[in-house]
Amino acid sequence: MSYKIFCDESNHLKSDQSNLMIIGAVGCPNEQVEHINRYIKHLKHKYNANNELKWTKLNNNKREFYTELLRFFFSSTDLRFNSQLVLNKSILDHRRYNDDEEDVFYYKMYYYALLPFLRPMEQYNIFMDYKDTKGGQRVKKLREVIQNSFYGNIDTDFTIIHSHESQIMQLTDVLIGAISYKNRKDIDHVSDIKKFIVQTIEEISGIKLDASTPQWEEKFRIFRFYPRSF
């Protein structure tokens, strides 16, 4: 079998102002990608929501579109989501636990965000959203980490894309945005549409976005990581 995994991240640098970091991924069988992308485009056309889907650019007048999109995700047997949420990022002790390298921790979190999707002897096309000029370096290192972990018995191909190129990547952005929003304590203002997205996800899934999901959860996984403070 071959699969495609679409990854996104938010506040992954120590210098980011937010005290949260999240890495998330949506995966599905390769043969389902075209159908899923087409269906999301169909929903966009149906509700006249044809702009790029982004958490930072939600439209309060498109609630029906967001609801149907989320119902589609949770009803689809082919789509799965996994995320690593880091809380209290400012107290991370990279010197003690990550060889004094911020990037080491980043690779650890990315690896665990991808791990639930990976199986030996399978093929994976992994797409990462373009963030900065370090993307090529990160892709090379992540592939090395995965190959070493599976003793080379896995086929992974990484590609950096822009989010507007993939409807599934845009969906990933909304899912990690909702989790991050629910877990933030430093929100300057309350957004009605963001609250609506969070509540819709929780109502459809029965999962609270400010708690880790059970280890056996496969459809929609959240792992909350608490750094040591000593």
Tab-separated table of C-alpha atoms in Angstrom:
chain	number	residue	atom	x	y	z
A	1	MET	CA	0.000	0.000	0.000
A	2	SER	CA	1.052	3.591	-0.552
A	3	TYR	CA	-0.126	6.573	1.473
A	4	LYS	CA	0.081	10.324	1.422
A	5	ILE	CA	0.507	12.379	4.583
A	6	PHE	CA	0.013	16.134	4.734
A	7	CYS	CA	1.801	17.907	7.594
A	8	ASP	CA	1.547	21.367	9.067
A	9	GLU	CA	2.971	23.094	12.107
A	10	SER	CA	2.481	26.236	14.138
A	11	ASN	CA	4.809	28.150	16.450
A	12	HIS	CA	7.604	25.631	15.989
A	13	LEU	CA	10.378	28.075	16.847
A	14	LYS	CA	11.417	29.065	20.362
A	15	SER	CA	11.397	32.690	19.236
A	16	ASP	CA	7.681	32.559	18.361
A	17	GLN	CA	5.609	34.576	20.785
A	18	SER	CA	3.106	31.804	21.516
A	19	ASN	CA	3.909	29.439	24.389
A	20	LEU	CA	2.368	26.542	22.433
A	21	MET	CA	3.764	24.498	19.569
A	22	ILE	CA	1.774	22.045	17.476
A	23	ILE	CA	2.613	19.683	14.647
A	24	GLY	CA	-0.221	17.806	12.947
A	25	ALA	CA	-0.755	15.528	9.981
A	26	VAL	CA	-3.648	14.137	7.956
A	27	GLY	CA	-3.027	10.866	6.141
A	28	CYS	CA	-4.952	8.686	3.691
A	29	PRO	CA	-4.385	5.992	1.053
A	30	ASN	CA	-2.796	7.364	-2.089
A	31	GLU	CA	-5.717	6.380	-4.327
A	32	GLN	CA	-8.149	8.461	-2.247
A	33	VAL	CA	-6.286	11.772	-2.436
A	34	GLU	CA	-7.789	12.961	-5.715
A	35	HIS	CA	-11.337	12.124	-4.598
A	36	ILE	CA	-10.881	13.903	-1.253
A	37	ASN	CA	-9.369	17.011	-2.830
A	38	ARG	CA	-12.165	17.117	-5.398
A	39	TYR	CA	-14.842	16.763	-2.734
A	40	ILE	CA	-13.414	19.611	-0.664
A	41	LYS	CA	-13.333	21.756	-3.807
A	42	HIS	CA	-16.976	20.768	-4.399
A	43	LEU	CA	-17.882	21.962	-0.901
A	44	LYS	CA	-16.037	25.219	-1.473
A	45	HIS	CA	-17.999	25.791	-4.681
A	46	LYS	CA	-21.275	24.792	-3.037
A	47	TYR	CA	-20.864	27.390	-0.299
A	48	ASN	CA	-18.991	29.989	-2.376
A	49	ALA	CA	-15.948	29.562	-0.158
A	50	ASN	CA	-13.369	29.385	-2.907
A	51	ASN	CA	-10.454	31.068	-1.149
A	52	GLU	CA	-7.637	29.108	0.438
A	53	LEU	CA	-8.833	27.504	3.665
A	54	LYS	CA	-6.734	28.873	6.532
A	55	TRP	CA	-7.252	29.047	10.282
A	56	THR	CA	-6.113	32.662	10.301
A	57	LYS	CA	-8.623	33.629	7.587
A	58	LEU	CA	-11.877	31.998	8.686
A	59	ASN	CA	-15.125	33.581	7.465
A	60	ASN	CA	-17.917	33.965	10.004
A	61	ASN	CA	-20.479	33.717	7.188
A	62	LYS	CA	-19.326	30.240	6.083
A	63	ARG	CA	-20.383	28.203	9.107
A	64	GLU	CA	-22.386	25.724	7.043
A	65	PHE	CA	-19.348	25.090	4.867
A	66	TYR	CA	-17.080	24.443	7.864
A	67	THR	CA	-19.674	22.155	9.435
A	68	GLU	CA	-20.073	20.029	6.323
A	69	LEU	CA	-16.314	19.910	5.785
A	70	LEU	CA	-15.727	18.655	9.332
A	71	ARG	CA	-18.555	16.128	9.063
A	72	PHE	CA	-16.941	14.862	5.872
A	73	PHE	CA	-13.585	14.428	7.622
A	74	PHE	CA	-15.026	12.514	10.563
A	75	SER	CA	-17.304	10.354	8.402
A	76	SER	CA	-14.530	9.380	5.985
A	77	THR	CA	-12.965	6.004	6.754
A	78	ASP	CA	-9.850	6.958	4.781
A	79	LEU	CA	-8.779	10.149	6.574
A	80	ARG	CA	-6.823	10.062	9.837
A	81	PHE	CA	-5.308	12.849	11.921
A	82	ASN	CA	-2.519	12.900	14.498
A	83	SER	CA	-1.013	15.825	16.401
A	84	GLN	CA	1.719	16.620	18.916
A	85	LEU	CA	0.908	19.618	21.094
A	86	VAL	CA	3.663	21.132	23.227
A	87	LEU	CA	2.530	23.255	26.172
A	88	ASN	CA	4.699	25.725	28.110
A	89	LYS	CA	7.230	25.797	25.292
A	90	SER	CA	9.225	28.519	27.035
A	91	ILE	CA	10.487	26.123	29.736
A	92	LEU	CA	11.898	23.570	27.309
A	93	ASP	CA	15.408	22.652	28.472
A	94	HIS	CA	17.182	21.974	25.178
A	95	ARG	CA	20.580	21.907	26.866
A	96	ARG	CA	19.591	19.009	29.125
A	97	TYR	CA	17.366	16.951	26.815
A	98	ASN	CA	18.150	17.928	23.218
A	99	ASP	CA	21.928	18.295	23.019
A	100	ASP	CA	21.452	22.055	23.360
A	101	GLU	CA	19.779	22.094	19.933
A	102	GLU	CA	16.256	23.413	19.393
A	103	ASP	CA	16.017	21.513	16.092
A	104	VAL	CA	16.574	18.165	17.862
A	105	PHE	CA	13.335	18.647	19.790
A	106	TYR	CA	11.575	19.728	16.594
A	107	TYR	CA	12.562	16.459	14.859
A	108	LYS	CA	11.428	14.427	17.862
A	109	MET	CA	7.969	16.020	17.798
A	110	TYR	CA	7.665	15.679	14.034
A	111	TYR	CA	8.652	12.024	14.239
A	112	TYR	CA	5.944	11.302	16.813
A	113	ALA	CA	3.391	13.225	14.757
A	114	LEU	CA	4.127	10.905	11.814
A	115	LEU	CA	4.698	7.645	13.710
A	116	PRO	CA	1.035	6.470	13.992
A	117	PHE	CA	0.769	6.483	10.191
A	118	LEU	CA	3.943	4.520	9.484
A	119	ARG	CA	4.285	0.790	8.935
A	120	PRO	CA	7.330	-1.200	7.718
A	121	MET	CA	7.381	-2.203	4.040
A	122	GLU	CA	4.824	0.445	3.039
A	123	GLN	CA	5.289	3.523	0.850
A	124	TYR	CA	4.673	7.068	2.066
A	125	ASN	CA	4.657	10.384	0.262
A	126	ILE	CA	4.943	13.000	3.004
A	127	PHE	CA	4.110	16.605	2.175
A	128	MET	CA	5.260	19.453	4.400
A	129	ASP	CA	3.920	22.988	4.230
A	130	TYR	CA	6.539	25.531	3.201
A	131	LYS	CA	7.599	27.645	6.181
A	132	ASP	CA	11.090	28.997	5.562
A	133	THR	CA	14.358	28.326	3.784
A	134	LYS	CA	15.306	25.578	6.278
A	135	GLY	CA	12.712	23.231	4.785
A	136	GLY	CA	15.166	21.224	2.680
A	137	GLN	CA	17.429	20.639	5.666
A	138	ARG	CA	14.482	19.514	7.808
A	139	VAL	CA	13.217	17.139	5.126
A	140	LYS	CA	16.621	15.487	4.833
A	141	LYS	CA	16.948	15.042	8.594
A	142	LEU	CA	13.397	13.732	9.102
A	143	ARG	CA	13.832	11.150	6.370
A	144	GLU	CA	17.079	10.042	8.029
A	145	VAL	CA	15.386	9.748	11.443
A	146	ILE	CA	12.526	7.641	10.037
A	147	GLN	CA	14.818	5.388	8.010
A	148	ASN	CA	17.003	4.739	11.055
A	149	SER	CA	13.984	4.027	13.267
A	150	PHE	CA	12.609	1.450	10.824
A	151	TYR	CA	16.035	0.022	9.924
A	152	GLY	CA	15.525	1.082	6.318
A	153	ASN	CA	12.407	-1.108	5.935
A	154	ILE	CA	10.178	1.775	4.892
A	155	ASP	CA	9.870	3.880	1.745
A	156	THR	CA	9.433	7.591	2.451
A	157	ASP	CA	9.517	10.491	0.034
A	158	PHE	CA	9.288	14.060	1.377
A	159	THR	CA	8.056	17.037	-0.630
A	160	ILE	CA	7.694	20.671	0.410
A	161	ILE	CA	4.605	22.369	-1.029
A	162	HIS	CA	2.613	25.547	-0.512
A	163	SER	CA	-0.688	25.039	1.284
A	164	HIS	CA	-2.762	26.405	-1.603
A	165	GLU	CA	-1.635	23.391	-3.667
A	166	SER	CA	-3.516	20.863	-1.497
A	167	GLN	CA	-7.020	20.894	-0.045
A	168	ILE	CA	-5.985	18.252	2.500
A	169	MET	CA	-3.085	20.420	3.643
A	170	GLN	CA	-5.555	23.262	4.197
A	171	LEU	CA	-7.758	20.939	6.250
A	172	THR	CA	-4.729	20.045	8.377
A	173	ASP	CA	-4.145	23.744	9.031
A	174	VAL	CA	-7.688	24.174	10.346
A	175	LEU	CA	-7.483	21.112	12.609
A	176	ILE	CA	-4.209	22.125	14.265
A	177	GLY	CA	-5.466	25.707	14.509
A	178	ALA	CA	-8.534	24.559	16.428
A	179	ILE	CA	-6.466	22.496	18.875
A	180	SER	CA	-4.019	25.317	19.450
A	181	TYR	CA	-6.838	27.831	19.990
A	182	LYS	CA	-8.604	25.648	22.561
A	183	ASN	CA	-5.378	25.205	24.532
A	184	ARG	CA	-4.186	28.812	24.502
A	185	LYS	CA	-4.295	30.857	27.660
A	186	ASP	CA	-2.934	34.071	26.122
A	187	ILE	CA	-5.707	34.873	23.632
A	188	ASP	CA	-6.181	38.629	23.386
A	189	HIS	CA	-9.678	38.429	21.961
A	190	VAL	CA	-12.386	35.811	21.538
A	191	SER	CA	-13.246	34.860	17.967
A	192	ASP	CA	-16.805	33.632	17.472
A	193	ILE	CA	-15.968	31.684	14.324
A	194	LYS	CA	-12.942	30.011	15.913
A	195	LYS	CA	-15.018	29.063	18.944
A	196	PHE	CA	-17.617	27.667	16.537
A	197	ILE	CA	-15.031	25.483	14.759
A	198	VAL	CA	-13.733	24.151	18.094
A	199	GLN	CA	-17.244	23.382	19.347
A	200	THR	CA	-18.208	21.711	16.050
A	201	ILE	CA	-15.172	19.413	16.135
A	202	GLU	CA	-15.865	18.480	19.761
A	203	GLU	CA	-19.567	17.829	19.103
A	204	ILE	CA	-18.969	15.678	16.014
A	205	SER	CA	-16.048	13.708	17.426
A	206	GLY	CA	-16.906	13.557	21.115
A	207	ILE	CA	-13.279	14.539	21.763
A	208	LYS	CA	-12.196	17.483	23.906
A	209	LEU	CA	-9.456	19.468	22.201
A	210	ASP	CA	-7.797	20.453	25.485
A	211	ALA	CA	-7.024	16.870	26.533
A	212	SER	CA	-4.919	14.023	25.184
A	213	THR	CA	-6.864	11.296	23.419
A	214	PRO	CA	-6.569	7.636	24.502
A	215	GLN	CA	-3.692	5.686	22.984
A	216	TRP	CA	-6.123	3.465	21.068
A	217	GLU	CA	-7.771	6.398	19.281
A	218	GLU	CA	-7.012	6.145	15.558
A	219	LYS	CA	-9.201	8.675	13.770
A	220	PHE	CA	-8.311	11.894	15.595
A	221	ARG	CA	-5.346	11.815	17.949
A	222	ILE	CA	-3.993	14.511	20.239
A	223	PHE	CA	-0.912	14.084	22.424
A	224	ARG	CA	-0.198	16.917	24.872
A	225	PHE	CA	3.469	17.171	25.834
A	226	TYR	CA	4.418	18.902	29.094
A	227	PRO	CA	8.108	19.903	29.338
A	228	ARG	CA	9.919	19.317	32.594
A	229	SER	CA	10.282	22.498	34.615
A	230	PHE	CA	13.375	21.455	36.563
